[in-house]
PDB file of C-alpha atoms in Angstrom:
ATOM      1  CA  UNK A 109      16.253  57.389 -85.336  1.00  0.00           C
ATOM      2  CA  UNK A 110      12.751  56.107 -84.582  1.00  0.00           C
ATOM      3  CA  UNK A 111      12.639  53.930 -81.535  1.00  0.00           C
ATOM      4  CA  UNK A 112      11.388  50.252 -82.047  1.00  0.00           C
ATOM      5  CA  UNK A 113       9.379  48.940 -78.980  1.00  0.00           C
ATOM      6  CA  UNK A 114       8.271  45.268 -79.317  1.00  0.00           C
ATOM      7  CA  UNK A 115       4.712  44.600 -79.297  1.00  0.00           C
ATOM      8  CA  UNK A 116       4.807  42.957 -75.563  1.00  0.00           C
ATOM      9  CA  UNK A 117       6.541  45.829 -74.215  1.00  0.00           C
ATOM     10  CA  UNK A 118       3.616  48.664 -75.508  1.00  0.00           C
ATOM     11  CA  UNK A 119       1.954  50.622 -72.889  1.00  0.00           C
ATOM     12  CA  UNK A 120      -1.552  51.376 -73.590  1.00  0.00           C
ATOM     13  CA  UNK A 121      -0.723  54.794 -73.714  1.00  0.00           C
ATOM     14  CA  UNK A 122       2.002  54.099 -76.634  1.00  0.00           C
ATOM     15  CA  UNK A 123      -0.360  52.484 -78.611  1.00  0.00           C
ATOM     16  CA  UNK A 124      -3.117  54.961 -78.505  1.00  0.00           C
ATOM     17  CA  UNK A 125      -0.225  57.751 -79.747  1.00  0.00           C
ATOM     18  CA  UNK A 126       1.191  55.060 -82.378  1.00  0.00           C
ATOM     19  CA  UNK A 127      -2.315  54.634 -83.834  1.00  0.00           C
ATOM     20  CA  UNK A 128      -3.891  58.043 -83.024  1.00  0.00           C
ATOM     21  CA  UNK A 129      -6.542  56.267 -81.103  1.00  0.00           C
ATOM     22  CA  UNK A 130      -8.885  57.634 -78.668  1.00  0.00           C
ATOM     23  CA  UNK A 131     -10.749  55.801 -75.848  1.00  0.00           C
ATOM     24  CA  UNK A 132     -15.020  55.913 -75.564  1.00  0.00           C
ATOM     25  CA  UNK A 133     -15.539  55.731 -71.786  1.00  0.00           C
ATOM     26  CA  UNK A 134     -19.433  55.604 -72.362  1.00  0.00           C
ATOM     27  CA  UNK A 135     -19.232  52.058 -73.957  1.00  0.00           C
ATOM     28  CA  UNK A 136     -23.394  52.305 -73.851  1.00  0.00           C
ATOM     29  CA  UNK A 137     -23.954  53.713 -77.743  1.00  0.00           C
ATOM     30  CA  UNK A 138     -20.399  52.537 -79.098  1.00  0.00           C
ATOM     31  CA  UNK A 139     -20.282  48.857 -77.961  1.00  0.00           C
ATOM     32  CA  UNK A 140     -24.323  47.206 -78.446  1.00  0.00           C
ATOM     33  CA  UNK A 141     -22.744  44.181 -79.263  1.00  0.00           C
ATOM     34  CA  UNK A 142     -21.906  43.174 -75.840  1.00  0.00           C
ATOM     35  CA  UNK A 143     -25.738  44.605 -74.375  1.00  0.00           C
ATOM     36  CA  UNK A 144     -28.209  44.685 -76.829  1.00  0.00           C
ATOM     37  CA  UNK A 145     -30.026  41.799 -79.339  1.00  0.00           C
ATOM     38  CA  UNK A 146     -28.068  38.953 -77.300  1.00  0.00           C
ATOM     39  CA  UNK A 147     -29.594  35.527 -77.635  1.00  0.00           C
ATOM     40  CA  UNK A 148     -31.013  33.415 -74.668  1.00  0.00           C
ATOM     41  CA  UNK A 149     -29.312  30.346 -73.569  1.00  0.00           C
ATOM     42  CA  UNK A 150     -30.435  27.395 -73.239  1.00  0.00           C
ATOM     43  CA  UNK A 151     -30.657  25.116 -70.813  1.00  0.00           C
ATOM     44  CA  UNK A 152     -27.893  22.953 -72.081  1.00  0.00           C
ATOM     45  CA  UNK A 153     -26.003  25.785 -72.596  1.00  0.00           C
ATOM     46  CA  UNK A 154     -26.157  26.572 -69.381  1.00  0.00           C
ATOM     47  CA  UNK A 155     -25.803  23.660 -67.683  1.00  0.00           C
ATOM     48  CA  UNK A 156     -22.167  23.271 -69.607  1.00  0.00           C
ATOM     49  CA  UNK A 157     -21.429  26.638 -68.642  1.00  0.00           C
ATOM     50  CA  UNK A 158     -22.030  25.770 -64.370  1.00  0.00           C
ATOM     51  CA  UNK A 159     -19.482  22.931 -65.215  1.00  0.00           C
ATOM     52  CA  UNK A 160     -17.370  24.683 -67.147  1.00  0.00           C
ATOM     53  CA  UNK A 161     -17.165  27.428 -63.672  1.00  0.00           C
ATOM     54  CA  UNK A 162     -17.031  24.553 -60.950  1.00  0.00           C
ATOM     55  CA  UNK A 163     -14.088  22.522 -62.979  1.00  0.00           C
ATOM     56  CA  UNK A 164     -12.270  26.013 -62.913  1.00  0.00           C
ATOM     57  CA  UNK A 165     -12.877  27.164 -59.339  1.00  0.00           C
ATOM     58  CA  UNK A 166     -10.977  22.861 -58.477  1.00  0.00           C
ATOM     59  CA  UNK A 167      -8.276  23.324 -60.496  1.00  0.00           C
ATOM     60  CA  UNK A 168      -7.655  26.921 -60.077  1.00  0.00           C
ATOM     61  CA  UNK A 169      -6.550  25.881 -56.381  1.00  0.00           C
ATOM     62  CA  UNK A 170      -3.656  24.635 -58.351  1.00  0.00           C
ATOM     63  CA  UNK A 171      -1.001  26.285 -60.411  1.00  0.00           C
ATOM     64  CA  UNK A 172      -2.884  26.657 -63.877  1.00  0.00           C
ATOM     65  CA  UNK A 173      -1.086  26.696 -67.243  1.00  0.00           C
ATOM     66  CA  UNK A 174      -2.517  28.814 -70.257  1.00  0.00           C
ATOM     67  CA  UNK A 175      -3.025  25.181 -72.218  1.00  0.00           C
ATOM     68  CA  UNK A 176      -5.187  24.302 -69.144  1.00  0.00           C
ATOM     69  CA  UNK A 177      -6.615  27.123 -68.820  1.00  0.00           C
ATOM     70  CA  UNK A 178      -7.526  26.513 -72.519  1.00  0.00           C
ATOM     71  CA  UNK A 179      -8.913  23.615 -72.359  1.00  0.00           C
ATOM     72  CA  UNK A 180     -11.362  23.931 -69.418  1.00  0.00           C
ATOM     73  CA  UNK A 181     -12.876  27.581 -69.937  1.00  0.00           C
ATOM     74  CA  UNK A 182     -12.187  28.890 -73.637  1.00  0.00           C
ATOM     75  CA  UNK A 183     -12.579  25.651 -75.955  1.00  0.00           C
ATOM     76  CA  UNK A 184     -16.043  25.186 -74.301  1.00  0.00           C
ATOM     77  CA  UNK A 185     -17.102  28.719 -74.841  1.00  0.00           C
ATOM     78  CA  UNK A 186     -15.511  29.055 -78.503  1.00  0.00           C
ATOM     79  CA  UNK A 187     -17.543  25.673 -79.021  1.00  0.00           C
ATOM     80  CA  UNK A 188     -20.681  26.840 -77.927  1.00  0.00           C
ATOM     81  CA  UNK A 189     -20.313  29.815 -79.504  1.00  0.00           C
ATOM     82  CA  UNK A 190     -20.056  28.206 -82.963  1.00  0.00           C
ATOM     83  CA  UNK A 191     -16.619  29.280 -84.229  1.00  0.00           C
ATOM     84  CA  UNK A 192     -15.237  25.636 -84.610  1.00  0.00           C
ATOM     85  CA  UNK A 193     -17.813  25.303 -87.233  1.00  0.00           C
ATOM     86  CA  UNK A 194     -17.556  26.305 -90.830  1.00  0.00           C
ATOM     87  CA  UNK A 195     -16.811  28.944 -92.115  1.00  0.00           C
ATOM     88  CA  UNK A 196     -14.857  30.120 -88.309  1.00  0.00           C
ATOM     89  CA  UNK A 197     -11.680  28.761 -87.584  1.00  0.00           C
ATOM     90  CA  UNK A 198      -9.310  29.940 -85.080  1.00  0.00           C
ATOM     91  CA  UNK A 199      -5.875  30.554 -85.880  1.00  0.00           C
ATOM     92  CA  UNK A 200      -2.814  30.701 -83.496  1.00  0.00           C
ATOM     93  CA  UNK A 201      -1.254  34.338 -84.759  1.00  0.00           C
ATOM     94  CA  UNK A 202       0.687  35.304 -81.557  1.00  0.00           C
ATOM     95  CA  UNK A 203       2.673  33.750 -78.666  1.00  0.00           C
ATOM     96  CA  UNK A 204       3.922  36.883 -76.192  1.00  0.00           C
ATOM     97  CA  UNK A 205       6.226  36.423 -73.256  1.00  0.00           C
ATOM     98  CA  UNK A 206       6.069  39.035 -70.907  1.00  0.00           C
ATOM     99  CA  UNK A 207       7.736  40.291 -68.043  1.00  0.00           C
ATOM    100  CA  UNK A 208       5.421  42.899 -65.607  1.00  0.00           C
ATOM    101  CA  UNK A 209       8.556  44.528 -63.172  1.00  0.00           C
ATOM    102  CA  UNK A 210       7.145  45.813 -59.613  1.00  0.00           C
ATOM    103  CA  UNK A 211       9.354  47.039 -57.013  1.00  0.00           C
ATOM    104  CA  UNK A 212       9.387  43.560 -54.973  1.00  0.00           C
ATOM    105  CA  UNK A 213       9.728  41.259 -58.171  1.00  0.00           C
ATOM    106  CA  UNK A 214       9.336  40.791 -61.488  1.00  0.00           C
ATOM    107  CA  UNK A 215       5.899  38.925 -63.160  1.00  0.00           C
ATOM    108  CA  UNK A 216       6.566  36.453 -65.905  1.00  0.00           C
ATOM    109  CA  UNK A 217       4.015  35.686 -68.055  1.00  0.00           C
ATOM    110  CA  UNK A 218       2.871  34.298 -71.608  1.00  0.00           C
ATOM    111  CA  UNK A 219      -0.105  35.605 -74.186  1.00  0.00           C
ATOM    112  CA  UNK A 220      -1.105  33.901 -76.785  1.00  0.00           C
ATOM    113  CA  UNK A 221      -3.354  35.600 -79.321  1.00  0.00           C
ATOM    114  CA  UNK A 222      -6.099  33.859 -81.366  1.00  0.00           C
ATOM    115  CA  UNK A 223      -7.257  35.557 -84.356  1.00  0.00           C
ATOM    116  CA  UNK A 224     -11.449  34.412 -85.576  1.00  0.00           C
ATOM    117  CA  UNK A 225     -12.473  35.003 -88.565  1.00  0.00           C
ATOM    118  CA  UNK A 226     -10.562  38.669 -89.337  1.00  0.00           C
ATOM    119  CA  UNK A 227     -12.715  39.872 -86.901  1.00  0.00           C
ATOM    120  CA  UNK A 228     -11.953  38.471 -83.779  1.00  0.00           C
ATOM    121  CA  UNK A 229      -9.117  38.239 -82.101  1.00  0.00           C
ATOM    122  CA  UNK A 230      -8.941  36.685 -78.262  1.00  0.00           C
ATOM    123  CA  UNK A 231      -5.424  36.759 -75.921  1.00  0.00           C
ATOM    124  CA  UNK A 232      -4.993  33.987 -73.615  1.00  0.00           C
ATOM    125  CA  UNK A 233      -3.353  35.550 -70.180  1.00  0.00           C
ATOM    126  CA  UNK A 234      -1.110  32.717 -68.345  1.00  0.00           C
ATOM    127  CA  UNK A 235       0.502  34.027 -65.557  1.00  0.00           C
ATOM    128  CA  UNK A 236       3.629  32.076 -64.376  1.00  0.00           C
ATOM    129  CA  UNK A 237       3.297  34.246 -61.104  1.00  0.00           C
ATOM    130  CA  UNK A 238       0.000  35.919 -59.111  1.00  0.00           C
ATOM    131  CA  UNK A 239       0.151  39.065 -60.702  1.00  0.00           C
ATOM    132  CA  UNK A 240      -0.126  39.125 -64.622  1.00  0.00           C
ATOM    133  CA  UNK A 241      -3.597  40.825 -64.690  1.00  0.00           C
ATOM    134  CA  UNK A 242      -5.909  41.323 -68.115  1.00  0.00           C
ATOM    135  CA  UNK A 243      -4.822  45.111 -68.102  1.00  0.00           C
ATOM    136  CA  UNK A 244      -1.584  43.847 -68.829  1.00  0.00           C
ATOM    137  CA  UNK A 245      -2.294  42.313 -71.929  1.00  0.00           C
ATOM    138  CA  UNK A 246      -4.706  44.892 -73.025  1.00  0.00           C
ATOM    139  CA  UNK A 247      -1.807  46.827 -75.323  1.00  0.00           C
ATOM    140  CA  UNK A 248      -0.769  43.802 -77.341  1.00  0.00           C
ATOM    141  CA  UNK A 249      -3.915  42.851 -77.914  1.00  0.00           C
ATOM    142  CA  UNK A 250      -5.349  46.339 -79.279  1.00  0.00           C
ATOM    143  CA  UNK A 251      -1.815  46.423 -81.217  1.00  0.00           C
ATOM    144  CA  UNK A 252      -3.107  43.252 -83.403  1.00  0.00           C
ATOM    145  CA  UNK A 253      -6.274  44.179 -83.650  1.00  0.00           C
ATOM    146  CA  UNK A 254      -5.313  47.584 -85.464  1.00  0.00           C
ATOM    147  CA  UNK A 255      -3.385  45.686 -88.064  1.00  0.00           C
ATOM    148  CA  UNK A 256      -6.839  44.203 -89.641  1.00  0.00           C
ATOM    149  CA  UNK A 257      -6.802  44.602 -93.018  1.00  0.00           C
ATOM    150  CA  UNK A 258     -10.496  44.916 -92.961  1.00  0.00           C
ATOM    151  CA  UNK A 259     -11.055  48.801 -91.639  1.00  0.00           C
ATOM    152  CA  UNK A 260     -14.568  48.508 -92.643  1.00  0.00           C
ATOM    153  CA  UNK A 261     -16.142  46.708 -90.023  1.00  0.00           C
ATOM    154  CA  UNK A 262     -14.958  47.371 -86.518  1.00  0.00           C
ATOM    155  CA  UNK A 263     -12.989  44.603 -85.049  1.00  0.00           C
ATOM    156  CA  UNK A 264     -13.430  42.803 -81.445  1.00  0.00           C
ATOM    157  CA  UNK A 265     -11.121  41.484 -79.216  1.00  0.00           C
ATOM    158  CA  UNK A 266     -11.382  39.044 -76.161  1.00  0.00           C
ATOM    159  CA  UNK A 267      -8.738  38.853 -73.060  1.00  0.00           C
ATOM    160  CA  UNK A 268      -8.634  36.562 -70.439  1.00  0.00           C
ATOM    161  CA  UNK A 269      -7.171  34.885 -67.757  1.00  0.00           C
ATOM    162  CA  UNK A 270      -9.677  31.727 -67.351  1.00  0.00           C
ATOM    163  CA  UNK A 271     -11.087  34.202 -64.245  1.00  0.00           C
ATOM    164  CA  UNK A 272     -11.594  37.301 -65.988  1.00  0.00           C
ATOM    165  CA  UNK A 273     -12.767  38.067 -68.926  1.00  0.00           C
ATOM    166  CA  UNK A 274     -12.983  41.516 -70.914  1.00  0.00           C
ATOM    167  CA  UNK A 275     -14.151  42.146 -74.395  1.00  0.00           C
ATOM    168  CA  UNK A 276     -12.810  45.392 -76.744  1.00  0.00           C
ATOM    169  CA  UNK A 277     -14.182  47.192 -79.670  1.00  0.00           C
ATOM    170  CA  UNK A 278     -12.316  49.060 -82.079  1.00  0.00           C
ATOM    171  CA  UNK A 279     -14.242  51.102 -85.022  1.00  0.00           C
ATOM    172  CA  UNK A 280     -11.717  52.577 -87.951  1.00  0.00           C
ATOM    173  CA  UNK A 281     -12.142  55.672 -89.579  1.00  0.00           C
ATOM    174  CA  UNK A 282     -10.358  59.122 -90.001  1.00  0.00           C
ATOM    175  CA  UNK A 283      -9.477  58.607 -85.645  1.00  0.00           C
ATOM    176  CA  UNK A 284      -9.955  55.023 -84.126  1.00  0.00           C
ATOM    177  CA  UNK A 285     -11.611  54.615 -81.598  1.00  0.00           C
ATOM    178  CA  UNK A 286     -12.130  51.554 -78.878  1.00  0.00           C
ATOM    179  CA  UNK A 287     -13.816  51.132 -76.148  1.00  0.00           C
ATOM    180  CA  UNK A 288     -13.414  47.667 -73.230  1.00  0.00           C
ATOM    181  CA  UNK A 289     -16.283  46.033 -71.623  1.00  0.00           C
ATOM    182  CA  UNK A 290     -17.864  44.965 -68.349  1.00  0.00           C
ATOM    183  CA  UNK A 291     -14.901  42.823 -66.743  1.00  0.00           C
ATOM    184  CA  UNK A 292     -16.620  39.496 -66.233  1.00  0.00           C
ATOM    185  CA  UNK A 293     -15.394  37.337 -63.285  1.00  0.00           C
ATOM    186  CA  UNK A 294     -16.290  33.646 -62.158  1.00  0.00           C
ATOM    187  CA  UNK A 295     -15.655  34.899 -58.620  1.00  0.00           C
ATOM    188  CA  UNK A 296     -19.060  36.233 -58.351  1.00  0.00           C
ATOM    189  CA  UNK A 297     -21.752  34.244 -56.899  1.00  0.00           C
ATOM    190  CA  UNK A 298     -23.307  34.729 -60.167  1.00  0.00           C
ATOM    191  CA  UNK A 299     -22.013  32.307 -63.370  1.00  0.00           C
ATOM    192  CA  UNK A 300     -20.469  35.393 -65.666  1.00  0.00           C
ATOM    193  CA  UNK A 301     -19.787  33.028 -68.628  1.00  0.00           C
ATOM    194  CA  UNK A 302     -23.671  33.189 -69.433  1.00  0.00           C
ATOM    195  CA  UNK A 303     -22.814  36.980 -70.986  1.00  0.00           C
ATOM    196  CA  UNK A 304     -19.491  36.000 -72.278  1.00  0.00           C
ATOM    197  CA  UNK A 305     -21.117  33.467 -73.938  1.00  0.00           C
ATOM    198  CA  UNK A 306     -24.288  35.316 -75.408  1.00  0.00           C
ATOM    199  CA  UNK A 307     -21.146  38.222 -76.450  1.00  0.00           C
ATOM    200  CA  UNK A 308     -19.357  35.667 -78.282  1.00  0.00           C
ATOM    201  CA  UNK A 309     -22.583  34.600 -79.827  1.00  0.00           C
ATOM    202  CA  UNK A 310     -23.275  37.063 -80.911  1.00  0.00           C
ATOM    203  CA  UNK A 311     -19.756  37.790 -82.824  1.00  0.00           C
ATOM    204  CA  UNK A 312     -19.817  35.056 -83.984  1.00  0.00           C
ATOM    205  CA  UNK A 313     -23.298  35.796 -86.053  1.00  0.00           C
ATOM    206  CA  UNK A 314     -21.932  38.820 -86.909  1.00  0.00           C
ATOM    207  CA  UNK A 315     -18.371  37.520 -88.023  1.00  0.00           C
ATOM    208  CA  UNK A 316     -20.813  34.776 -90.876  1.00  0.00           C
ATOM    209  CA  UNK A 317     -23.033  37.211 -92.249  1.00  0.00           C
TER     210      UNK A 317
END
């Protein structure tokens, strides 16, 4: 009898045999998107964006929920980014509990996955613990995107934390492939939701044309 495993329990590894995928490690050629033709911000843009990373380095001094986490860093970018404007609308497809077990303790945690357009689909990491990374919703999130319908045109994913943030590609055909991005952090001196942004941009033209 073939063993069911639910989604939030798939190793990458598991998935990649389930779906015959293979991993590009040169992401260079296979993922432009994230690098080339991305659009310059402006200085509004911007200037939300600096808020956007000082309002999350406060509060992240305090326990942070995934609605918070929400609120202050993702609903700015999606907005910005154009997809609560016609014809994008986000969609609440998957809410994931998960449980990471170590040898001291075990991590509780919570993904919820947004799915944009058929095209994109972002996971929301909250962490009820220190210690629910992005790797560990990675899986999942690959798992949903290789159920779009749409084979045609390669399909994108987003995972983060609030902190971190990591973008995937997936292209169809007779083997899948996928490929992750840069990790972007707002610990760097640097504000890393200027490339997040210009990525989701991007998408986002791509998702209306």
């Amino acid at each position: 009898m073939t063993q069911v495993i639910p989604a939030h329990e798939l190793t990458l590894a598991q998935v990649e045999n389930q779906f015959n995928l293979r991993q590009v490690l040169d992401d260079s050629t296979f993922f432009p998107e994230a690098q080339d033709n991305l659009s310059e911000l402006n200085d509004l843009e911007k200037q939300t964006l600096d808020r956007v990373k000082t309002e999350f380095l406060y509060l992240n001094k305090y326990p942070m929920l995934a609605d918070l986490v929400k609120m202050v860093v993702l609903s700015p970018l999606l907005s910005l980014a154009g997809f609560y404007r016609p014809p994008l609308h986000p969609v609440l497809e998957k809410r994931v509990d998960v449980a990471i077990e170590t040898r001291e303790r075990t991590v509780w945690g919570r993904i919820d996955i947004l799915l944009l357009q058929q095209q994109l689909w972002v996971a929301v990491v909250e962490s009820k613990q220190a210690g629910l990374a992005l790797k560990d919703a990675t899986a999942q999130t690959l798992f949903y995107m290789m159920a779009n319908p749409n084979t045609e045109q390669p399909t994108f994913g987003l995972v983060t934390n609030g902190s971190h943030f990591m973008f995937i590609k997936v292209l169809f055909g007779e083997i899948p492939q996928y490929t992750f991005s840069t990790e972007f952090s707002l610990y760097r001196p640097e504000n890393e939701l200027y490339p997040v942004l210009q990525i989701l941009q991007r998408l986002a033209a791509l998702a209306t044309r």
